[in-house]
Coordinates of C-alpha atoms in Angstrom, one line a residue:
X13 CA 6.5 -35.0 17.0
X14 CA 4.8 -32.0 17.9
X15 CA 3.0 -29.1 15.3
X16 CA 3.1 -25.3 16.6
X17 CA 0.0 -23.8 15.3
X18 CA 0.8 -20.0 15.7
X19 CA -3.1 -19.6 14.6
X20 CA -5.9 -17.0 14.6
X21 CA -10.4 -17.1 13.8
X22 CA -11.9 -15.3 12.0
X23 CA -11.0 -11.6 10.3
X24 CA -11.3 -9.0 12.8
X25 CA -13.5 -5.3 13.1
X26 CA -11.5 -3.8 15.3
X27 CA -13.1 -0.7 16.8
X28 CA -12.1 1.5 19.8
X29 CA -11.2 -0.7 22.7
X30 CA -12.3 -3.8 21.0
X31 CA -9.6 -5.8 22.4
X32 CA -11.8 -8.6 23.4
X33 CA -12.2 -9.1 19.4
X34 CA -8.3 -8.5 18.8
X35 CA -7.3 -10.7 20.7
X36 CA -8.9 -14.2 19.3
X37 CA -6.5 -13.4 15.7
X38 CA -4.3 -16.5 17.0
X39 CA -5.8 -19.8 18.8
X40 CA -3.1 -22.0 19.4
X41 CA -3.5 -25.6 19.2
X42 CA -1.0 -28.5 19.7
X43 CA -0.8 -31.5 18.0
X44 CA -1.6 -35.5 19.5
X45 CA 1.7 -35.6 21.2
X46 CA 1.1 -32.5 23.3
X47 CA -2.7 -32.0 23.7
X48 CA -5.9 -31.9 21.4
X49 CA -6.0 -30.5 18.0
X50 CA -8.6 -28.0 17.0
X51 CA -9.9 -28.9 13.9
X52 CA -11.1 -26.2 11.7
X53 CA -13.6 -26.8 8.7
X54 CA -12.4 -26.8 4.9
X55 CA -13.5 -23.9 3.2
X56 CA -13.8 -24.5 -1.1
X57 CA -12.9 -20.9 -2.4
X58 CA -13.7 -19.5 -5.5
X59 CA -11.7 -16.7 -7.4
X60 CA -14.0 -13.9 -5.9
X61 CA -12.4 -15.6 -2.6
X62 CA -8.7 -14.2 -3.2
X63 CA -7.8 -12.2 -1.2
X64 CA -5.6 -8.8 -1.5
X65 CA -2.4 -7.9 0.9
X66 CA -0.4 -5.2 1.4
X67 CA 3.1 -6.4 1.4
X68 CA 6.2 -4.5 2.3
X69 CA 9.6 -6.3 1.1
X70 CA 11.2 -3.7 3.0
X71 CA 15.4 -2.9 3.0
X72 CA 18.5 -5.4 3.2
X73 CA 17.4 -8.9 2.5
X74 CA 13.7 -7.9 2.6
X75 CA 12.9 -8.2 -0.8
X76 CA 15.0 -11.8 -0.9
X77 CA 12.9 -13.6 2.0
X78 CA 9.8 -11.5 0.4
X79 CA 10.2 -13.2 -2.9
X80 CA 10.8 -16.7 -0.8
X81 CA 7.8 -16.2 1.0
X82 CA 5.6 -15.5 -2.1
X83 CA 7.5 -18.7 -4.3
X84 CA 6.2 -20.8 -0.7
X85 CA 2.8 -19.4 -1.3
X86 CA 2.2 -20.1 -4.9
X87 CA 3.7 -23.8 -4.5
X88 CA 0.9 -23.7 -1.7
X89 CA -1.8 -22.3 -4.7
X90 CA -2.8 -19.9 -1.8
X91 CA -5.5 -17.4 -2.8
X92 CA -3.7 -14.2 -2.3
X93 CA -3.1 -11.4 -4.3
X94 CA 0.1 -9.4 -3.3
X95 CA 0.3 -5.3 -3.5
X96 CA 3.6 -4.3 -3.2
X97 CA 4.4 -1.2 -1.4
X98 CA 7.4 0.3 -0.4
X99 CA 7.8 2.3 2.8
X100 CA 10.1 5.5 3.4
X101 CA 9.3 8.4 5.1
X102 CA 8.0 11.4 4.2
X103 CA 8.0 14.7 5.7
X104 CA 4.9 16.3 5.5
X105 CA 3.9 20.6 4.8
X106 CA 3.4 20.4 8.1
X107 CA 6.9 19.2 9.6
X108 CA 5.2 15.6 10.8
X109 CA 6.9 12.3 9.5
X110 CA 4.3 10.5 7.4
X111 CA 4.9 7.2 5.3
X112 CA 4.0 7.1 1.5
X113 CA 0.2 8.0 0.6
X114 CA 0.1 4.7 -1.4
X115 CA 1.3 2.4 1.1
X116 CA -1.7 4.1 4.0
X117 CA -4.2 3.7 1.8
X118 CA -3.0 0.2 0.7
X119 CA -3.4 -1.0 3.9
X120 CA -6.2 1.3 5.2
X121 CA -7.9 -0.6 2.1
X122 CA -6.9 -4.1 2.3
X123 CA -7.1 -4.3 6.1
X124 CA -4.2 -6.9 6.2
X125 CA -0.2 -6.5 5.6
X126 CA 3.1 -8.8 5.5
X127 CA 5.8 -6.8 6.0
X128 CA 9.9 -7.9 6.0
X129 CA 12.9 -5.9 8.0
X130 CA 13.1 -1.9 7.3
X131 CA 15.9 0.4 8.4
X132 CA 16.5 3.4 10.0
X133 CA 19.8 4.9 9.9
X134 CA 21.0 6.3 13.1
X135 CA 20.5 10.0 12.6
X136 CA 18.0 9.7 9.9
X137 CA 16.5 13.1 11.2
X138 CA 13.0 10.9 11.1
X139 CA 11.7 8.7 13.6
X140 CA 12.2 4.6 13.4
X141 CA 9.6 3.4 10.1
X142 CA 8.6 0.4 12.4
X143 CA 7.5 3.6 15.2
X144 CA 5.9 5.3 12.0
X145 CA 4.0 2.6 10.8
X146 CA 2.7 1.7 14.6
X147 CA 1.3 5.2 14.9
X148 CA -0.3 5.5 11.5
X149 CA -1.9 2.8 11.8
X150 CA -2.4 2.2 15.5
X151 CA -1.0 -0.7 16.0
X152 CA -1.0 -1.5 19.9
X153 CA -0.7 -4.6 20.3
X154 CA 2.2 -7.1 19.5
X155 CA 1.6 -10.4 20.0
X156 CA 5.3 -12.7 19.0
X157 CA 4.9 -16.7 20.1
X158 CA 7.9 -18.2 21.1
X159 CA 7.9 -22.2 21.2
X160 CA 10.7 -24.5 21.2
X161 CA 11.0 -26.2 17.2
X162 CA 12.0 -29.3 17.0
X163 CA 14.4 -30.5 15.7
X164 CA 16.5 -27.1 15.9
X165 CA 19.2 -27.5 18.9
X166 CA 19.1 -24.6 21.5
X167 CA 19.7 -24.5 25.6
X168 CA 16.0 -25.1 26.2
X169 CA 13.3 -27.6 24.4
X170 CA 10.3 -26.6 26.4
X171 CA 9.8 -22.7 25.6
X172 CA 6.1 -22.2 24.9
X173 CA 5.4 -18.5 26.1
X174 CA 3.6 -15.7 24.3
X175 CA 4.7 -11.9 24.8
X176 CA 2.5 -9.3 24.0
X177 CA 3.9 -6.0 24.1
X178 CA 2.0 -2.4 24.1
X179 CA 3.3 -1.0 21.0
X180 CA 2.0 2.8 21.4
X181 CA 3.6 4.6 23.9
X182 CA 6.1 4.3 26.7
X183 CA 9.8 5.3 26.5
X184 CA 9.1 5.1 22.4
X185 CA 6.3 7.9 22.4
X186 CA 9.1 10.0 21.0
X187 CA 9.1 13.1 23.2
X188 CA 12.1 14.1 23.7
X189 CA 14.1 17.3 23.8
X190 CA 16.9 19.3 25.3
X191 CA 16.3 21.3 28.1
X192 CA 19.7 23.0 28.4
X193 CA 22.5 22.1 26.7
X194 CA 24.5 18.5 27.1
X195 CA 21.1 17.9 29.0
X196 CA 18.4 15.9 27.5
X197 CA 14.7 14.8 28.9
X198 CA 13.0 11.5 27.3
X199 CA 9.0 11.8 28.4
X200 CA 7.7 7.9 29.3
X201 CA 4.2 8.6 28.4
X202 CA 1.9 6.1 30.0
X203 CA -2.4 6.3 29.6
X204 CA -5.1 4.9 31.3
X205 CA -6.8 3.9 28.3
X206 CA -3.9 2.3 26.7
X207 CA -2.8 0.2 29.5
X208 CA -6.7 -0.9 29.9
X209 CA -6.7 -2.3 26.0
X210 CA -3.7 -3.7 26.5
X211 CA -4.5 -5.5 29.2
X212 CA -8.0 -6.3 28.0
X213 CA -6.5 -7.7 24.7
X214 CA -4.0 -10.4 26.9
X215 CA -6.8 -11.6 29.0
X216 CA -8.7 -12.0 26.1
X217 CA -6.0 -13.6 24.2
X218 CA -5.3 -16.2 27.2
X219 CA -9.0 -17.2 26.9
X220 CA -9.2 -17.7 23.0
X221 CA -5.6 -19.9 22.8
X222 CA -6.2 -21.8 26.0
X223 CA -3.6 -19.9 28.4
X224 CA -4.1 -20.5 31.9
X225 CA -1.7 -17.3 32.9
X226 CA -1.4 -13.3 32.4
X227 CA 2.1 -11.9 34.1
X228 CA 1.9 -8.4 34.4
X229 CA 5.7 -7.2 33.6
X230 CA 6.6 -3.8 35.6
X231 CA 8.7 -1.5 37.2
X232 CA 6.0 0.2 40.0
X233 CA 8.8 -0.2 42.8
X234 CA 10.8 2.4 41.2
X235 CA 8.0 4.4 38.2
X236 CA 5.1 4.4 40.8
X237 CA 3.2 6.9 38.8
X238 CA 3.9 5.6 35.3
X239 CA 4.0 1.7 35.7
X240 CA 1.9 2.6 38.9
X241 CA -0.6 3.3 36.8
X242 CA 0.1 0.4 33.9
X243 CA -0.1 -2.2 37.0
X244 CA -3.6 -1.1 38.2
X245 CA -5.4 -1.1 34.8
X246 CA -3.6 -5.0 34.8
X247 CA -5.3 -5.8 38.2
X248 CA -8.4 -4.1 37.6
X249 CA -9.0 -6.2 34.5
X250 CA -7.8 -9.3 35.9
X251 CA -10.5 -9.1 38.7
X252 CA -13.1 -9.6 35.8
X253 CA -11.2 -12.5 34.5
X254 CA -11.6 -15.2 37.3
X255 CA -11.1 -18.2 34.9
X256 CA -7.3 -16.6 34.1
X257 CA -4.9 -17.1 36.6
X258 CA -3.1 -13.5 37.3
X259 CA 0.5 -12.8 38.4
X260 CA 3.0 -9.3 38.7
X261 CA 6.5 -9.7 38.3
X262 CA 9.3 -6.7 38.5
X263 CA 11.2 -6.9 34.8
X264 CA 14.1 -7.7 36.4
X265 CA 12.9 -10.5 38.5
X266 CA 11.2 -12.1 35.0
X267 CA 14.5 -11.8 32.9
X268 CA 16.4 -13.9 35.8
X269 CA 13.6 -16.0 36.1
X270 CA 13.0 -16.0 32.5
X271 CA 16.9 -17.7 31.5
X272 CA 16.5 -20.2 34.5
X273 CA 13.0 -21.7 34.0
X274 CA 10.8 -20.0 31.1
X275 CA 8.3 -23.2 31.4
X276 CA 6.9 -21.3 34.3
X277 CA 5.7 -18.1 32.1
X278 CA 2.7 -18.5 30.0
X279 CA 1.7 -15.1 28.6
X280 CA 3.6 -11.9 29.4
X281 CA 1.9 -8.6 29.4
X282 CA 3.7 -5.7 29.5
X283 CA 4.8 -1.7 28.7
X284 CA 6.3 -0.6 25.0
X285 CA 9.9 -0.6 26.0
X286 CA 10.1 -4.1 28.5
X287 CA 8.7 -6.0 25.5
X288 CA 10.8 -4.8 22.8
X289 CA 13.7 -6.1 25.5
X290 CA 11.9 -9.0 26.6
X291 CA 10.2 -10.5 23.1
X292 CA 13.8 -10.5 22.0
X293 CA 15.2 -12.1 24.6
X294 CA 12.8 -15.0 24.6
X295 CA 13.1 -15.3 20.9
X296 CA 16.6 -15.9 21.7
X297 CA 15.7 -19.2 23.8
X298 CA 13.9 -20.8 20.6
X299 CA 17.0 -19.6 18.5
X300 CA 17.1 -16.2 17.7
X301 CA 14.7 -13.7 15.6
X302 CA 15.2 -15.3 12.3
X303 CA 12.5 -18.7 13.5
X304 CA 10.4 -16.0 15.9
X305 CA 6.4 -14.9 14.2
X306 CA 5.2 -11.5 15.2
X307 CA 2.0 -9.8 14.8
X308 CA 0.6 -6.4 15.7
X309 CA -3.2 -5.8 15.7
X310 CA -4.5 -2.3 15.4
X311 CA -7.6 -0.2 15.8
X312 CA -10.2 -0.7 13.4
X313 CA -9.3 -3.9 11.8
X314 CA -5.9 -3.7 10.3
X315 CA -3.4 -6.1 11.5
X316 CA 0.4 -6.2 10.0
X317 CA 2.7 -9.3 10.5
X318 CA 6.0 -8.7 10.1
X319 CA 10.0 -10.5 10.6
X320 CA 11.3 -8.7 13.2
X321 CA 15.3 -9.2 12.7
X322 CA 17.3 -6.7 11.5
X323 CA 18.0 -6.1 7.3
X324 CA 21.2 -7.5 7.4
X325 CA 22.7 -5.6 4.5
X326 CA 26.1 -7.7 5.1
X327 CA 24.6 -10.6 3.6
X328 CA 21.5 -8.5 1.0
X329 CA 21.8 -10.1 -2.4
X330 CA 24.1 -13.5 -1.8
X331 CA 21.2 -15.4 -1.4
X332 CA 22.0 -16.6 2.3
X333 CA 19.4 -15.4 4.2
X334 CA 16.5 -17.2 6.2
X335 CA 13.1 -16.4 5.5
X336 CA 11.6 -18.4 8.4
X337 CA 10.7 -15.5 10.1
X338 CA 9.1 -14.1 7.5
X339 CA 7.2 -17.1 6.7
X340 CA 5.8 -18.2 10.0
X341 CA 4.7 -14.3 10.3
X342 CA 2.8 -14.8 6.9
X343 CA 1.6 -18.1 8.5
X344 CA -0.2 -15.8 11.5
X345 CA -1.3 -13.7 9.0
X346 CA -3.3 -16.7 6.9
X347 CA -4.9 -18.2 10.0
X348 CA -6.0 -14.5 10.3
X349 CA -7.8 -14.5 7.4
X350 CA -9.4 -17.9 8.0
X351 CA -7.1 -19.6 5.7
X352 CA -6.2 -22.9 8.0
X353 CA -5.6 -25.3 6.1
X354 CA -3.2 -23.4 3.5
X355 CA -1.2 -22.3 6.7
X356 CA -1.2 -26.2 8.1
X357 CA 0.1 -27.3 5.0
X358 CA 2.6 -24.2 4.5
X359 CA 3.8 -24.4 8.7
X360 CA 3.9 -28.0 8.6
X361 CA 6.6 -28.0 5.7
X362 CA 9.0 -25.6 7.2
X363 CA 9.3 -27.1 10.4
X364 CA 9.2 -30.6 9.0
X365 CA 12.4 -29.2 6.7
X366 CA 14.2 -28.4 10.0
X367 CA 13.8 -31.2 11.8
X368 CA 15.2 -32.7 8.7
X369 CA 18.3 -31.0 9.3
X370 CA 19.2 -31.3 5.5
X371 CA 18.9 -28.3 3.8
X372 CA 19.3 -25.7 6.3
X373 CA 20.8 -21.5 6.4
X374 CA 23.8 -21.2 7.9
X375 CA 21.7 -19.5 10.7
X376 CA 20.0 -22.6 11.2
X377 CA 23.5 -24.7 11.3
X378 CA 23.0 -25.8 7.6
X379 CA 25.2 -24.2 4.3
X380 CA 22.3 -24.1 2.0
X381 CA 21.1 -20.9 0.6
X382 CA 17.8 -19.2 0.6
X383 CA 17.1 -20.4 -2.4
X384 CA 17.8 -23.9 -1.7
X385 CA 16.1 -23.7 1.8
X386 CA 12.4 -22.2 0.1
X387 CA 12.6 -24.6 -3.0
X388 CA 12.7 -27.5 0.0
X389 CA 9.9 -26.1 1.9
X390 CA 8.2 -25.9 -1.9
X391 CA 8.5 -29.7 -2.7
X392 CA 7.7 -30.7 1.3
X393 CA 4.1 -28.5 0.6
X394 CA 3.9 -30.0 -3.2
X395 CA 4.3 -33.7 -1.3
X396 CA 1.4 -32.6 1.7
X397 CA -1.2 -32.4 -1.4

């Protein structure tokens, strides 16, 4: 059998255009059956070791796969201490959107966050709290793993592809506005500086986690100027990376290429609104958003992992939804922190509880509920002691 380690070094100071840092949060390794495990050292922690995150439940079944994920972790006896914030937003004096004063300085404190699904109504009158939190805390980078898990049936059983995604600007800067009436203009802002640390932080990340392959995702045929100008900060960093193989790709020409082959893509690279498109649709070829990790790395130091499927307020409260998500986020966020062998142990009993095919979510093609699911993960972890 084979282990996904979706796995970072050691806790990062990020500072301005410190992608080369960012980007060694996650080295991947592989187990026997697929290639040489990186071994990482026991560590024997003491109380003053605990350490504090910021965790948002967040809407829907947020709280539900929150609680499972925290029941996981103290089966696990991991050394964290949880602060729970909630997250609405807030207009400021000054007409601006701002998120809760206790949840900023939270994570501007704690450096490191877990964070389940939040909503935005359609209308709100505020922008997306997922948007909010990326711009208060600058967080341009996502970085979401998708590998094949064994043991859960889908089209393909050799996905093993990163997307990382630049998470500050694009078609989601949120400048928009009506220039006359029943005509409205959406500004696709695109900087130099931004497409350089983006591209500096997926070089970077190929290097750390062994990845032999960058493809640059675009639409420069038809956006010369804007993904023009994405495309050239790409090349101008690949031509200092000579032990990364480099390729460009039109968007189109990846998502056709993508449902045919995706064995052929290693790491994708790529603007704000083509990953949000094209993270999901690879999470689809693993199985959908509910298995899929995702991380986002921001300027100096803060990173927040988060489940990226929606709140599912059709199913909040009934204790039938799948924290796997959340979990193998929370996983990213412990090899983050150096914490490897708790997120081993903790990784190894979820998938090892799907490929068991026993106790599964309906998602997942079992009946169990939530509850049943975590408290099998819980006695898998007990039995790795």
């Amino acid at each position: 059998s084979s282990s996904i380690i979706f796995g970072g070094n050691q806790q990062l100071r990020v500072g301005q255009r410190s992608a080369k840092m960012a980007a060694g949060l996650w080295r991947r390794t592989v187990s026997s059956a697929m290639g040489a495990v990186k071994s990482h050292n026991s560590v024997i922690r003491t109380m003053s070791d605990v350490r504090t995150v910021t965790l948002i439940p967040g809407d829907g079944i947020g709280p539900e796969i929150s609680n499972a994920v925290k029941k996981i972790f103290d089966t696990a006896e991991v050394p964290i201490r949880w602060e729970e914030r909630s997250v609405t937003a807030i207009q400021a004096p000054s007409g601006n959107w701002v998120i809760p004063p206790e949840a900023k300085e939270s994570m501007n404190k704690h450096k490191i966050g877990l964070k389940g699904p939040l909503k935005t109504p359609i209308a709100a009158g505020h922008p997306s709290m997922n948007l909010l939190l990326r711009k208060t805390f600058d967080l341009y980078a996502n970085v979401r793993p998708c590998v094949s898990i064994e043991g859960f049936k889908t089209p393909y059983d050799d996905v093993d592809l990163v997307t990382i995604r630049e998470n500050t600007e694009g078609e989601y800067s949120g400048i928009e506005h009506e220039i006359v009436d029943g005509v409205v203009q959406s500004i696709k802002l695109i900087t130099e500086d931004a497409s350089r640390r983006i591209a500096e932080f997926a070089f970077e990340y190929s290097r750390n986690n062994n990845r032999k392959r960058v493809t640059a995702v675009h639409k420069a045929n038809i956006m010369r100027m804007s993904d023009g100008l994405f495309l050239r900060k790409c090349r101008e960093v690949a031509e200092n990376c000579h032990d990364i193989k480099f390729n460009e790709m039109y968007l189109d020409t990846v998502c056709l290429n993508m449902v045919q082959d995706p064995s052929q893509f290693d790491v994708l690279v790529m603007p704000n609104l083509y990953g949000d498109i094209l993270s999901d649709l690879c999470a689809g070829l693993i199985g959908g958003l509910g298995v899929t990790p995702s991380g986002n790395i921001g300027e100096h130091g803060i990173a927040l992992f988060e489940s990226v499927h929606g709140t599912a307020p059709d199913i909040a409260g009934l204790d039938l939804a799948n924290p796997t998500a959340l979990l193998l986020s929370a996983v990213m966020m412990l090899r983050h922190i150096d914490l490897h062998d708790y997120a081993k142990r903790i990784e190894t009993a979820c998938f090892d509880t799907i490929k068991d095919g026993k106790v599964l979510t309906k998602d997942l093609g079992g009946n169990s509920k939530c509850s049943e699911f975590t408290n099998e993960i819980c006695q898998r972890v007990r039995d790795l002691d």
